[in-house]
Amino acid sequence: MSGILVLTEQSSGAWHPMSFEALAAGIQLGRDLSLPVTACVFGRGVSGLASELAGRNVQAVVALEHEALGQYTADAAVAAIEWLVRDLQPDYVLLPHTYQVRDFAPRLATRFGRVLLSDTTGYTIESGAAVFQRQLFQGKLTADFAFQAPAPNFVSIQAGAFRADALESDAASVSEKAPVLNVSSLRQHPEAPFREAARAVDLSAAERIVAVGRGIQEEGNIPLVQELADAFGAELAASRPICDNGWLPMERQVGSSGQTVAPKLYLSVGISGAIQHLVGMKGSRCVVAINKDPEAPIFEIADYGIVGDLFDVVPALTEAVKKARS
Amino acid sequence: MKILVALKQVPARDSLLRIDASGRWLDESDLSFEINEPDAYALEAALQLKEQHGGEVVVLSAGPERAVSAIREALAKGADRAIHVEQENLGEFDTLSLAKLLAAAASSEKADLILTGLQSDDLGSGQTGVIMAELLGLPHATIIMAVEASGQGVRVKRELEAGWFQHVSMPLPAVLTIQSGINKLRYATLMGIKKAKTKEVRKLTAAELGVQPESSVSLLRIYQPKRVKQTQMLAGAPAEQAAQLVEKLKFEARVI
């Protein structure tokens, strides 16, 4: 075939929501390049999920079934999808840029002597071909990339880059395929996923969040931001480095490895805005950023920005908020 | 246990980034450079494994001449020796051919474990370690929070999304990509810095390794990101900025 293959992601029968963003990207690219779209779900016992995909505006659906795909391993995923790509011969393979895709997709592309364009945020069409955008330097710059190699080419799609398409259509045909796998060659032995501790703080329920990042410099300065949060009646949250250092508990971390939040007010202090943080908070209604670097990517998604030294701005703001709310 | 750590020198965090005349890379003239942060955590993980199990830590870095300062820093922290794939035109190598360079340099070392950071702070492809594993025919795991090595195998703690983790075991040799923040980075001691000067840094070139630059993807141009939102920037002294913000939050955004 020529066309676009979109690989979705599920675990234990539950969709990864980014699957539908990758699917939306695939459908849009298919329209722009006049290519048919095939959606694939892989795993064990995925025929039910495959029939859900059939109503989602694609031309065909593949349920890629194998005993060895029941619990994810990189070796099994690479082998099964390699088999499918050789079978279907698509022009493009699109994947959601999830942690699981980061684990197997570079290896998959290498099997074909290709480079995965990872974590893309969009594409434009130049002279009839797709040019993909990626962020460089933690979001400070954007770059345009083009494929120079023949099909298949591999692209992963950043969280939030495409809106999951709710458009329903007539059911596409579903085919079940069983990849040929050499089960004895699979080397990773996974155990059951676990959580470190029950979460005492549910940041997703907070109406206002004040979040602190690297700019706070040391643990002894955290109370400065806590006072601001108290003045707003907000929950205190943090970017990853703060929690890695143990300055705030892990359960207060916002971002891809922490909680996803969408409060009415998200006020960030000393957070530059790496994508891993932004994916956890960009659904917030009103975003305020305080940062000393005017080029910090957080300002790209902020409604209000203050460029300045947080050690001057935060105490002044705490006073002003206290006055306004008293 | 022999551990190879692949590390990259990248522009320092908080650098002011200026696009060069080609429009395809940075003007490096007044940039300062440092070890890519996730790679620094990979190095620390390797040094801790050596402390537990004995053996050797070998640093592998591809970069222009300036990368030698990152290599010396790693040696000063306790790595035993280094391989520097010294090449000025690395921009012509795509992710795959760059990984081929590193894999070619790594293959003769026959390390038990290859560690690298999960991604670089500059290009951020997050793929080099995984591609090396494929090229070397080794098993791999990514986004690793903890490593327990025992005899013929390794058991690692992988980070999944949204606060979930998972243990995965695999045979050695293997390639692991290390998450930032999993350990506490050590500083180089004065003694370490002194010793580093006498440690072996083997230089290799792409030609010696028999690897050609390839570009199955090419970078066309780089530019400032387009703003998604119209941000209102609030100017003035801190007290004025604070007063303006409270005003906006109260009457415009209506969130307080």
Coordinates of C-alpha atoms in Angstrom, one line a residue:
Chain A
M1 CA 0.0 0.0 0.0
S2 CA 1.0 3.6 -0.1
G3 CA -0.5 5.6 2.7
I4 CA -0.2 6.5 6.4
L5 CA -0.1 4.0 9.2
V6 CA -1.0 5.4 12.6
L7 CA 0.1 3.3 15.6
T8 CA -2.1 3.8 18.6
E9 CA -1.3 2.8 22.2
Q10 CA -3.3 0.9 24.8
S11 CA -2.5 -0.9 28.0
S12 CA -4.8 -3.5 29.5
G13 CA -7.5 -2.5 27.1
A14 CA -7.5 1.2 28.0
W15 CA -6.5 3.8 25.4
H16 CA -3.6 6.1 25.8
P17 CA -5.4 9.4 25.0
M18 CA -2.5 10.6 22.9
S19 CA -3.4 7.8 20.4
F20 CA -6.3 10.0 19.1
E21 CA -4.0 13.0 18.7
A22 CA -1.7 11.0 16.5
L23 CA -4.7 9.7 14.7
A24 CA -5.9 13.3 14.1
A25 CA -2.4 14.1 12.8
G26 CA -2.5 11.1 10.5
I27 CA -6.0 12.0 9.1
Q28 CA -5.0 15.6 8.4
L29 CA -1.7 14.5 6.8
G30 CA -3.6 12.0 4.7
R31 CA -6.0 14.7 3.5
D32 CA -3.1 17.0 2.6
L33 CA -1.1 14.4 0.8
S34 CA -4.1 12.4 -0.6
L35 CA -3.0 9.3 1.1
P36 CA -5.3 6.7 2.8
V37 CA -4.9 6.2 6.6
T38 CA -4.7 2.9 8.4
A39 CA -5.0 2.8 12.2
C40 CA -3.4 0.0 14.1
V41 CA -3.8 -1.2 17.7
F42 CA -1.4 -3.8 18.9
G43 CA -1.5 -6.1 22.0
R44 CA -3.4 -9.2 23.1
G45 CA -7.1 -9.3 22.9
V46 CA -7.4 -5.9 21.1
S47 CA -10.3 -6.7 18.6
G48 CA -12.7 -4.7 20.7
L49 CA -10.5 -1.6 20.6
A50 CA -9.9 -2.2 16.9
S51 CA -13.6 -1.9 16.2
E52 CA -13.7 1.4 18.1
L53 CA -11.0 2.7 15.7
A54 CA -13.1 1.6 12.7
G55 CA -15.5 4.5 13.3
R56 CA -12.9 7.2 13.5
N57 CA -12.6 8.4 10.0
V58 CA -9.9 6.1 8.7
Q59 CA -9.8 3.9 5.6
A60 CA -8.7 0.7 7.4
V61 CA -7.9 -0.8 10.8
V62 CA -5.5 -3.5 11.8
A63 CA -5.7 -5.4 15.1
L64 CA -2.1 -6.7 15.5
E65 CA -2.5 -9.6 17.9
H66 CA 0.1 -11.7 19.6
E67 CA 0.5 -13.5 22.9
A68 CA 3.9 -11.8 23.4
L69 CA 2.3 -8.3 23.0
G70 CA 0.2 -8.8 26.2
Q71 CA 2.6 -6.9 28.4
Y72 CA 4.8 -4.3 26.6
T73 CA 8.4 -5.0 25.9
A74 CA 10.6 -3.1 23.5
D75 CA 11.8 -6.2 21.7
A76 CA 8.3 -7.6 21.1
A77 CA 6.9 -4.2 20.0
V78 CA 9.8 -3.6 17.6
A79 CA 9.5 -7.1 16.1
A80 CA 5.7 -7.0 15.7
I81 CA 5.6 -3.5 14.2
E82 CA 8.5 -4.2 11.9
W83 CA 6.6 -7.2 10.6
L84 CA 3.5 -5.0 10.0
V85 CA 5.4 -2.2 8.3
R86 CA 7.0 -4.7 5.9
D87 CA 3.5 -6.2 5.3
L88 CA 1.7 -2.9 4.6
Q89 CA 4.6 -0.8 3.2
P90 CA 3.2 2.6 4.2
D91 CA 4.8 5.9 3.2
Y92 CA 4.6 7.3 6.8
V93 CA 4.3 5.7 10.2
L94 CA 2.9 8.1 12.8
L95 CA 3.1 7.4 16.5
P96 CA 2.1 9.4 19.6
H97 CA 5.2 10.6 21.4
T98 CA 4.5 8.6 24.6
Y99 CA 7.1 7.1 27.0
Q100 CA 6.4 3.8 25.4
V101 CA 7.0 5.1 21.9
R102 CA 10.2 6.7 23.0
D103 CA 11.3 3.3 24.2
F104 CA 10.8 1.3 21.0
A105 CA 10.3 3.7 18.0
P106 CA 14.0 4.7 17.5
R107 CA 14.9 1.0 17.3
L108 CA 12.0 0.3 14.9
A109 CA 13.1 3.1 12.5
T110 CA 16.7 1.8 12.7
R111 CA 15.5 -1.6 11.4
F112 CA 14.5 0.2 8.2
G113 CA 17.7 2.3 8.1
R114 CA 15.6 5.4 8.8
V115 CA 15.6 8.2 11.4
L116 CA 12.5 8.7 13.5
L117 CA 11.5 12.4 13.6
S118 CA 10.6 12.5 17.2
D119 CA 8.3 14.8 19.2
T120 CA 7.1 16.8 16.3
T121 CA 4.7 19.7 16.9
G122 CA 3.2 20.0 13.5
Y123 CA 3.9 20.1 9.8
T124 CA 3.6 22.3 6.8
I125 CA 3.4 21.4 3.1
E126 CA 6.3 22.7 1.0
S127 CA 6.4 21.8 -2.7
G128 CA 4.0 19.0 -2.2
A129 CA 6.0 17.4 0.6
A130 CA 5.6 17.5 4.4
V131 CA 8.0 19.5 6.4
F132 CA 7.8 18.7 10.1
Q133 CA 8.4 21.1 13.1
R134 CA 10.3 20.1 16.2
Q135 CA 11.4 22.1 19.2
L136 CA 15.1 22.5 20.0
F137 CA 16.9 23.7 23.1
Q138 CA 14.1 22.8 25.4
G139 CA 11.6 24.8 23.4
K140 CA 13.7 27.9 23.0
L141 CA 13.9 27.4 19.2
T142 CA 11.9 25.7 16.5
A143 CA 13.4 23.7 13.6
D144 CA 11.9 22.6 10.3
F145 CA 12.9 19.0 9.2
A146 CA 12.3 17.2 5.9
F147 CA 12.7 13.5 5.1
Q148 CA 15.3 12.8 2.4
A149 CA 14.9 9.0 2.4
P150 CA 12.3 6.9 0.6
A151 CA 9.4 5.3 2.4
P152 CA 8.8 4.2 5.1
N153 CA 9.4 7.4 7.2
F154 CA 8.7 7.5 11.0
V155 CA 7.2 10.5 12.9
S156 CA 6.1 10.8 16.5
I157 CA 3.6 13.5 17.5
Q158 CA 4.0 15.6 20.7
A159 CA 1.3 15.7 23.3
G160 CA -1.3 18.4 22.6
A161 CA 0.1 19.2 19.1
F162 CA -3.1 18.0 17.4
R163 CA -6.6 18.0 18.7
A164 CA -8.1 14.6 19.0
D165 CA -10.7 14.4 16.2
A166 CA -14.2 13.5 17.4
L167 CA -15.4 13.2 13.8
E168 CA -17.2 9.8 13.3
S169 CA -17.6 8.2 10.0
D170 CA -18.8 4.9 8.5
A171 CA -17.0 1.9 9.8
A172 CA -13.7 1.0 8.1
S173 CA -12.9 -2.6 7.6
V174 CA -11.0 -4.3 10.4
S175 CA -8.4 -6.9 9.7
E176 CA -6.7 -9.1 12.3
K177 CA -3.1 -9.8 11.7
A178 CA -0.7 -12.1 13.7
P179 CA 2.9 -11.0 13.4
V180 CA 5.5 -13.7 13.1
L181 CA 7.7 -13.4 16.2
N182 CA 10.6 -15.4 17.5
V183 CA 9.5 -15.4 21.1
S184 CA 12.8 -16.8 22.4
S185 CA 14.6 -13.7 21.1
L186 CA 12.7 -11.4 23.4
R187 CA 15.1 -10.2 26.1
Q188 CA 13.2 -7.8 28.4
H189 CA 11.3 -9.3 31.3
P190 CA 8.8 -6.8 32.7
E191 CA 7.2 -6.8 36.1
A192 CA 3.8 -5.3 37.0
P193 CA 3.7 -1.5 36.9
F194 CA 3.4 0.2 40.3
R195 CA 3.0 3.6 42.0
E196 CA 5.4 4.7 44.8
A197 CA 2.8 5.9 47.2
A198 CA -0.9 6.9 47.2
R199 CA -1.3 10.5 46.3
A200 CA -2.3 12.8 49.2
V201 CA -2.6 15.9 47.0
D202 CA -4.9 16.0 44.0
L203 CA -3.6 19.0 42.1
S204 CA -6.1 18.3 39.3
A205 CA -8.9 19.5 41.6
A206 CA -7.2 22.8 42.5
E207 CA -8.7 26.0 41.2
R208 CA -5.5 27.9 41.5
I209 CA -1.9 26.7 41.4
V210 CA 1.3 28.5 42.1
A211 CA 4.2 26.4 40.7
V212 CA 7.9 26.8 41.4
G213 CA 10.9 25.8 39.3
R214 CA 14.7 25.9 39.2
G215 CA 14.8 29.7 39.4
I216 CA 14.1 29.4 43.2
Q217 CA 17.8 28.3 43.5
E218 CA 17.6 26.5 46.9
E219 CA 15.3 24.7 49.3
G220 CA 15.5 27.5 51.8
N221 CA 13.7 29.8 49.4
I222 CA 10.6 27.6 48.9
P223 CA 8.7 29.4 51.7
L224 CA 8.7 32.6 49.6
V225 CA 6.6 30.9 47.0
Q226 CA 4.5 29.1 49.6
E227 CA 3.5 32.5 51.0
L228 CA 2.4 33.6 47.5
A229 CA 0.4 30.4 47.1
D230 CA -1.3 31.0 50.5
A231 CA -2.1 34.6 49.6
F232 CA -3.9 33.3 46.4
G233 CA -5.5 30.4 48.3
A234 CA -3.6 28.2 45.8
E235 CA -2.0 24.8 45.9
L236 CA 1.8 24.8 45.6
A237 CA 3.2 22.7 42.7
A238 CA 6.6 22.3 41.1
S239 CA 8.5 21.4 38.0
R240 CA 10.5 18.2 38.0
P241 CA 14.0 19.4 39.3
I242 CA 12.4 20.7 42.5
C243 CA 10.9 17.3 43.3
D244 CA 14.1 15.5 42.2
N245 CA 16.0 17.5 44.7
G246 CA 13.5 16.6 47.4
W247 CA 12.5 20.2 48.0
L248 CA 8.9 19.4 47.5
P249 CA 7.3 15.9 47.5
M250 CA 6.9 14.1 44.1
E251 CA 3.1 14.3 44.4
R252 CA 3.4 18.1 43.8
Q253 CA 5.1 17.6 40.4
V254 CA 3.3 18.9 37.3
G255 CA 4.3 17.5 33.9
S256 CA 4.5 14.4 31.8
S257 CA 5.9 12.3 34.7
G258 CA 3.7 14.0 37.3
Q259 CA 0.2 15.3 37.4
T260 CA -1.8 17.0 34.6
V261 CA -3.7 20.0 35.7
A262 CA -6.1 22.6 34.2
P263 CA -6.8 25.2 37.0
K264 CA -8.4 28.6 36.5
L265 CA -5.1 30.2 37.4
Y266 CA -1.6 28.7 36.9
L267 CA 1.1 31.0 38.1
S268 CA 4.6 29.8 37.4
V269 CA 7.6 31.2 39.2
G270 CA 11.1 30.5 37.9
I271 CA 10.0 27.8 35.5
S272 CA 11.5 28.0 32.0
G273 CA 8.8 25.8 30.4
A274 CA 10.4 22.7 29.0
I275 CA 7.8 20.7 27.1
Q276 CA 7.7 18.0 29.7
H277 CA 6.3 20.6 32.1
L278 CA 4.1 22.4 29.6
V279 CA 2.2 19.2 28.6
G280 CA 1.1 19.0 32.3
M281 CA -0.4 22.5 32.5
K282 CA -1.2 24.0 29.1
G283 CA -4.9 23.4 29.5
S284 CA -4.9 26.0 32.3
R285 CA -7.4 28.8 31.7
C286 CA -5.1 31.7 32.8
V287 CA -1.3 31.3 32.8
V288 CA 1.0 33.8 34.5
A289 CA 4.8 33.4 34.1
I290 CA 7.4 35.1 36.2
N291 CA 10.9 34.5 34.9
K292 CA 14.2 36.4 34.6
D293 CA 14.8 35.1 31.0
P294 CA 12.6 37.0 28.5
E295 CA 13.2 34.1 26.0
A296 CA 11.9 31.4 28.4
P297 CA 9.4 29.2 26.5
I298 CA 6.9 29.5 29.3
F299 CA 6.1 33.0 28.0
E300 CA 4.9 31.5 24.7
I301 CA 1.8 30.1 26.5
A302 CA 1.4 32.7 29.2
D303 CA -1.5 35.2 29.2
Y304 CA 0.5 37.6 31.5
G305 CA 4.3 37.7 31.8
I306 CA 6.6 39.4 34.2
V307 CA 10.3 39.5 33.3
G308 CA 12.2 40.1 36.5
D309 CA 14.0 38.7 39.5
L310 CA 11.6 36.5 41.3
F311 CA 13.1 37.4 44.7
D312 CA 11.9 41.0 44.1
V313 CA 8.7 40.2 42.3
V314 CA 7.2 37.5 44.4
P315 CA 7.3 39.3 47.8
A316 CA 5.7 42.4 46.1
L317 CA 3.1 40.2 44.5
T318 CA 2.3 38.4 47.8
E319 CA 1.6 41.8 49.4
A320 CA -0.5 43.0 46.5
V321 CA -2.6 39.9 46.5
K322 CA -3.1 39.9 50.2
K323 CA -4.3 43.5 50.0
A324 CA -6.6 42.8 47.0
R325 CA -8.2 39.7 48.7
S326 CA -8.6 41.2 52.2
Chain B
M1 CA 32.1 -4.5 35.4
K2 CA 33.0 -2.4 32.4
I3 CA 30.6 0.6 31.8
L4 CA 30.7 2.9 28.8
V5 CA 29.0 6.3 29.2
A6 CA 28.1 8.2 26.1
L7 CA 27.9 11.9 26.8
K8 CA 27.4 15.0 24.8
Q9 CA 28.6 18.5 25.3
V10 CA 25.8 21.0 24.8
P11 CA 25.3 24.8 25.2
A12 CA 25.0 25.7 28.9
R13 CA 21.5 26.1 30.3
D14 CA 20.4 29.8 30.3
S15 CA 22.6 30.5 27.3
L16 CA 21.4 33.3 25.1
L17 CA 20.9 31.5 21.8
R18 CA 21.7 33.4 18.6
I19 CA 21.0 31.8 15.2
D20 CA 24.0 31.9 12.8
A21 CA 24.2 33.3 9.3
S22 CA 23.3 29.9 7.7
G23 CA 20.0 29.9 9.6
R24 CA 20.5 26.3 10.4
W25 CA 22.5 26.4 13.6
L26 CA 23.6 28.6 16.5
D27 CA 26.3 31.2 16.5
E28 CA 28.7 29.5 18.8
S29 CA 31.2 32.3 19.2
D30 CA 30.3 33.4 22.7
L31 CA 28.4 30.3 23.9
S32 CA 29.7 28.4 26.9
F33 CA 29.2 24.6 27.0
E34 CA 28.6 21.9 29.6
I35 CA 27.9 18.2 29.9
N36 CA 24.3 17.5 28.8
E37 CA 22.5 17.2 32.1
P38 CA 20.9 13.7 31.6
D39 CA 24.3 12.4 30.5
A40 CA 25.8 13.8 33.8
Y41 CA 23.3 11.6 35.7
A42 CA 24.3 8.6 33.5
L43 CA 27.9 9.2 34.4
E44 CA 27.0 9.4 38.1
A45 CA 25.1 6.1 37.8
A46 CA 28.1 4.5 36.2
L47 CA 30.5 5.8 38.9
Q48 CA 28.2 4.4 41.6
L49 CA 27.9 1.0 39.9
K50 CA 31.7 0.9 39.7
E51 CA 31.9 1.7 43.4
Q52 CA 29.6 -1.2 44.1
H53 CA 30.9 -3.8 41.7
G54 CA 34.4 -2.7 40.7
G55 CA 35.5 -2.4 37.1
E56 CA 36.1 0.5 34.8
V57 CA 34.1 3.5 33.5
V58 CA 34.9 4.6 30.0
V59 CA 33.6 7.9 28.6
L60 CA 32.6 8.1 24.9
S61 CA 31.9 11.5 23.3
A62 CA 31.5 12.7 19.8
G63 CA 32.1 16.4 19.3
P64 CA 34.4 19.0 17.9
E65 CA 37.6 19.9 19.6
R66 CA 35.9 21.9 22.4
A67 CA 34.2 18.7 23.6
V68 CA 37.5 17.8 25.3
S69 CA 36.6 20.0 28.3
A70 CA 33.4 17.9 28.9
I71 CA 35.5 14.8 28.6
R72 CA 38.1 16.1 31.1
E73 CA 35.3 17.0 33.5
A74 CA 34.0 13.4 33.4
L75 CA 37.5 12.1 34.0
A76 CA 38.0 14.5 36.9
K77 CA 34.8 13.1 38.4
G78 CA 36.2 9.6 38.3
A79 CA 35.9 8.1 34.9
D80 CA 39.0 6.0 34.1
R81 CA 39.6 6.9 30.5
A82 CA 37.9 8.3 27.4
I83 CA 37.3 8.0 23.7
H84 CA 36.8 11.3 21.8
V85 CA 35.3 10.9 18.3
E86 CA 36.7 14.3 17.2
Q87 CA 34.8 15.6 14.2
E88 CA 34.0 19.2 13.3
N89 CA 31.2 18.5 10.8
L90 CA 28.8 16.5 13.1
G91 CA 26.0 18.7 11.9
E92 CA 26.1 16.7 8.7
F93 CA 25.4 13.5 10.6
D94 CA 21.7 12.7 11.1
T95 CA 20.6 10.8 14.3
L96 CA 21.3 7.4 12.8
S97 CA 24.7 8.1 11.3
L98 CA 25.8 9.8 14.6
A99 CA 24.7 6.7 16.5
K100 CA 26.7 4.6 14.0
L101 CA 29.8 6.7 14.9
L102 CA 29.2 6.0 18.6
A103 CA 28.4 2.4 18.1
A104 CA 31.5 1.8 15.9
A105 CA 33.7 3.4 18.6
A106 CA 31.9 1.4 21.4
S107 CA 31.9 -2.0 19.7
S108 CA 35.6 -2.8 20.3
E109 CA 35.2 -1.9 24.0
K110 CA 32.8 -4.8 24.6
A111 CA 31.4 -3.1 27.7
D112 CA 28.9 -4.9 30.0
L113 CA 26.7 -1.8 30.2
I114 CA 26.3 1.3 28.0
L115 CA 24.7 4.2 29.8
T116 CA 23.6 7.5 28.3
G117 CA 21.2 10.3 29.2
L118 CA 17.6 9.9 28.0
Q119 CA 17.9 12.9 25.7
S120 CA 20.1 15.9 24.9
D121 CA 19.2 19.4 26.0
D122 CA 20.0 20.8 22.5
L123 CA 18.5 18.6 19.7
G124 CA 16.4 16.6 22.2
S125 CA 15.8 13.6 19.8
G126 CA 16.0 11.2 22.7
Q127 CA 17.1 8.4 20.5
T128 CA 20.9 7.9 20.4
G129 CA 21.1 5.3 23.1
V130 CA 18.2 3.2 21.7
I131 CA 19.7 3.3 18.2
M132 CA 23.1 2.3 19.5
A133 CA 21.5 -0.7 21.2
E134 CA 19.9 -1.8 17.9
L135 CA 23.2 -1.3 15.9
L136 CA 25.1 -3.3 18.5
G137 CA 22.4 -6.0 18.8
L138 CA 21.9 -5.3 22.5
P139 CA 18.7 -5.2 24.6
H140 CA 17.8 -1.7 26.0
A141 CA 15.5 0.1 28.3
T142 CA 14.8 3.8 28.5
I143 CA 14.0 6.5 31.1
I144 CA 15.7 4.6 33.9
M145 CA 15.5 5.7 37.5
A146 CA 17.5 2.9 39.2
V147 CA 19.9 0.1 38.1
E148 CA 20.7 -3.1 40.0
A149 CA 23.3 -5.2 38.3
S150 CA 23.8 -8.8 39.3
G151 CA 26.0 -11.3 37.6
Q152 CA 24.7 -11.9 34.1
G153 CA 21.9 -9.5 34.1
V154 CA 20.5 -6.1 35.1
R155 CA 17.2 -5.1 36.8
V156 CA 16.1 -1.6 36.2
K157 CA 13.3 0.7 37.3
R158 CA 11.7 2.4 34.4
E159 CA 9.6 5.5 34.7
L160 CA 6.2 5.3 33.0
E161 CA 3.9 8.2 32.7
A162 CA 1.8 9.9 35.4
G163 CA 3.6 8.6 38.5
W164 CA 3.8 4.9 37.4
F165 CA 7.0 2.8 37.4
Q166 CA 8.0 -0.7 36.4
H167 CA 10.9 -3.0 37.0
V168 CA 12.4 -4.7 33.9
S169 CA 15.1 -7.3 33.8
M170 CA 17.4 -8.1 30.9
P171 CA 20.7 -9.9 30.2
L172 CA 24.0 -8.1 29.9
P173 CA 25.4 -6.5 27.9
A174 CA 22.7 -3.9 27.6
V175 CA 22.1 -0.2 26.9
L176 CA 20.2 2.0 29.3
T177 CA 19.1 5.6 29.0
I178 CA 19.1 7.4 32.3
Q179 CA 16.5 9.9 33.6
S180 CA 17.7 13.3 35.0
G181 CA 17.7 13.7 38.8
I182 CA 17.9 10.0 39.8
N183 CA 21.1 10.5 41.9
K184 CA 23.1 13.3 43.4
L185 CA 25.8 14.5 41.1
R186 CA 29.3 14.6 42.6
Y187 CA 31.7 17.4 42.1
A188 CA 35.2 16.9 40.8
T189 CA 37.8 17.1 43.6
L190 CA 41.1 18.9 43.2
M191 CA 42.8 15.6 43.2
G192 CA 40.4 14.3 40.6
I193 CA 41.1 17.3 38.4
K194 CA 44.8 16.7 38.7
K195 CA 44.5 13.0 38.0
A196 CA 42.3 13.7 34.9
K197 CA 45.2 15.4 33.1
T198 CA 47.1 12.1 33.1
K199 CA 44.2 9.9 32.0
E200 CA 44.0 8.4 28.5
V201 CA 41.8 10.2 25.9
R202 CA 41.9 8.2 22.7
K203 CA 41.0 10.3 19.6
L204 CA 39.2 8.7 16.7
T205 CA 37.7 10.2 13.6
A206 CA 34.7 9.2 11.5
A207 CA 37.1 8.2 8.7
E208 CA 39.0 5.9 11.0
L209 CA 35.7 4.4 12.2
G210 CA 34.5 3.9 8.6
V211 CA 31.3 5.9 9.1
Q212 CA 30.0 8.4 6.6
P213 CA 27.6 11.3 7.3
E214 CA 24.1 10.5 6.2
S215 CA 21.0 12.7 6.1
S216 CA 17.8 10.7 5.8
V217 CA 16.3 13.6 7.6
S218 CA 17.7 17.1 7.1
L219 CA 17.3 20.3 9.2
L220 CA 16.1 23.0 6.9
R221 CA 16.1 26.0 9.2
I222 CA 15.8 27.1 12.8
Y223 CA 13.9 30.1 14.1
Q224 CA 12.2 31.7 17.1
P225 CA 9.0 29.8 18.0
K226 CA 5.8 31.4 16.9
R227 CA 3.8 32.6 19.9
V228 CA 0.6 30.6 20.5
K229 CA -0.9 33.3 22.8
Q230 CA -0.7 37.0 22.8
T231 CA 1.2 37.5 26.1
Q232 CA 0.7 40.8 27.9
M233 CA 4.1 41.6 29.4
L234 CA 3.9 43.7 32.5
A235 CA 6.7 46.3 32.9
G236 CA 7.9 48.5 35.6
A237 CA 9.4 48.1 39.1
P238 CA 8.5 44.9 41.0
A239 CA 5.7 46.7 43.0
E240 CA 4.2 48.2 39.8
Q241 CA 4.4 44.8 38.0
A242 CA 2.7 43.2 41.0
A243 CA -0.1 45.8 41.2
Q244 CA -0.8 45.5 37.4
L245 CA -0.9 41.8 37.6
V246 CA -3.4 41.8 40.5
E247 CA -5.5 44.3 38.6
K248 CA -5.5 42.0 35.5
L249 CA -6.2 38.9 37.4
K250 CA -9.1 40.5 39.3
F251 CA -10.9 42.4 36.5
E252 CA -9.7 40.9 33.2
A253 CA -9.1 37.2 33.9
R254 CA -11.4 37.2 36.9
V255 CA -9.5 34.5 38.7
I256 CA -9.2 36.2 42.1

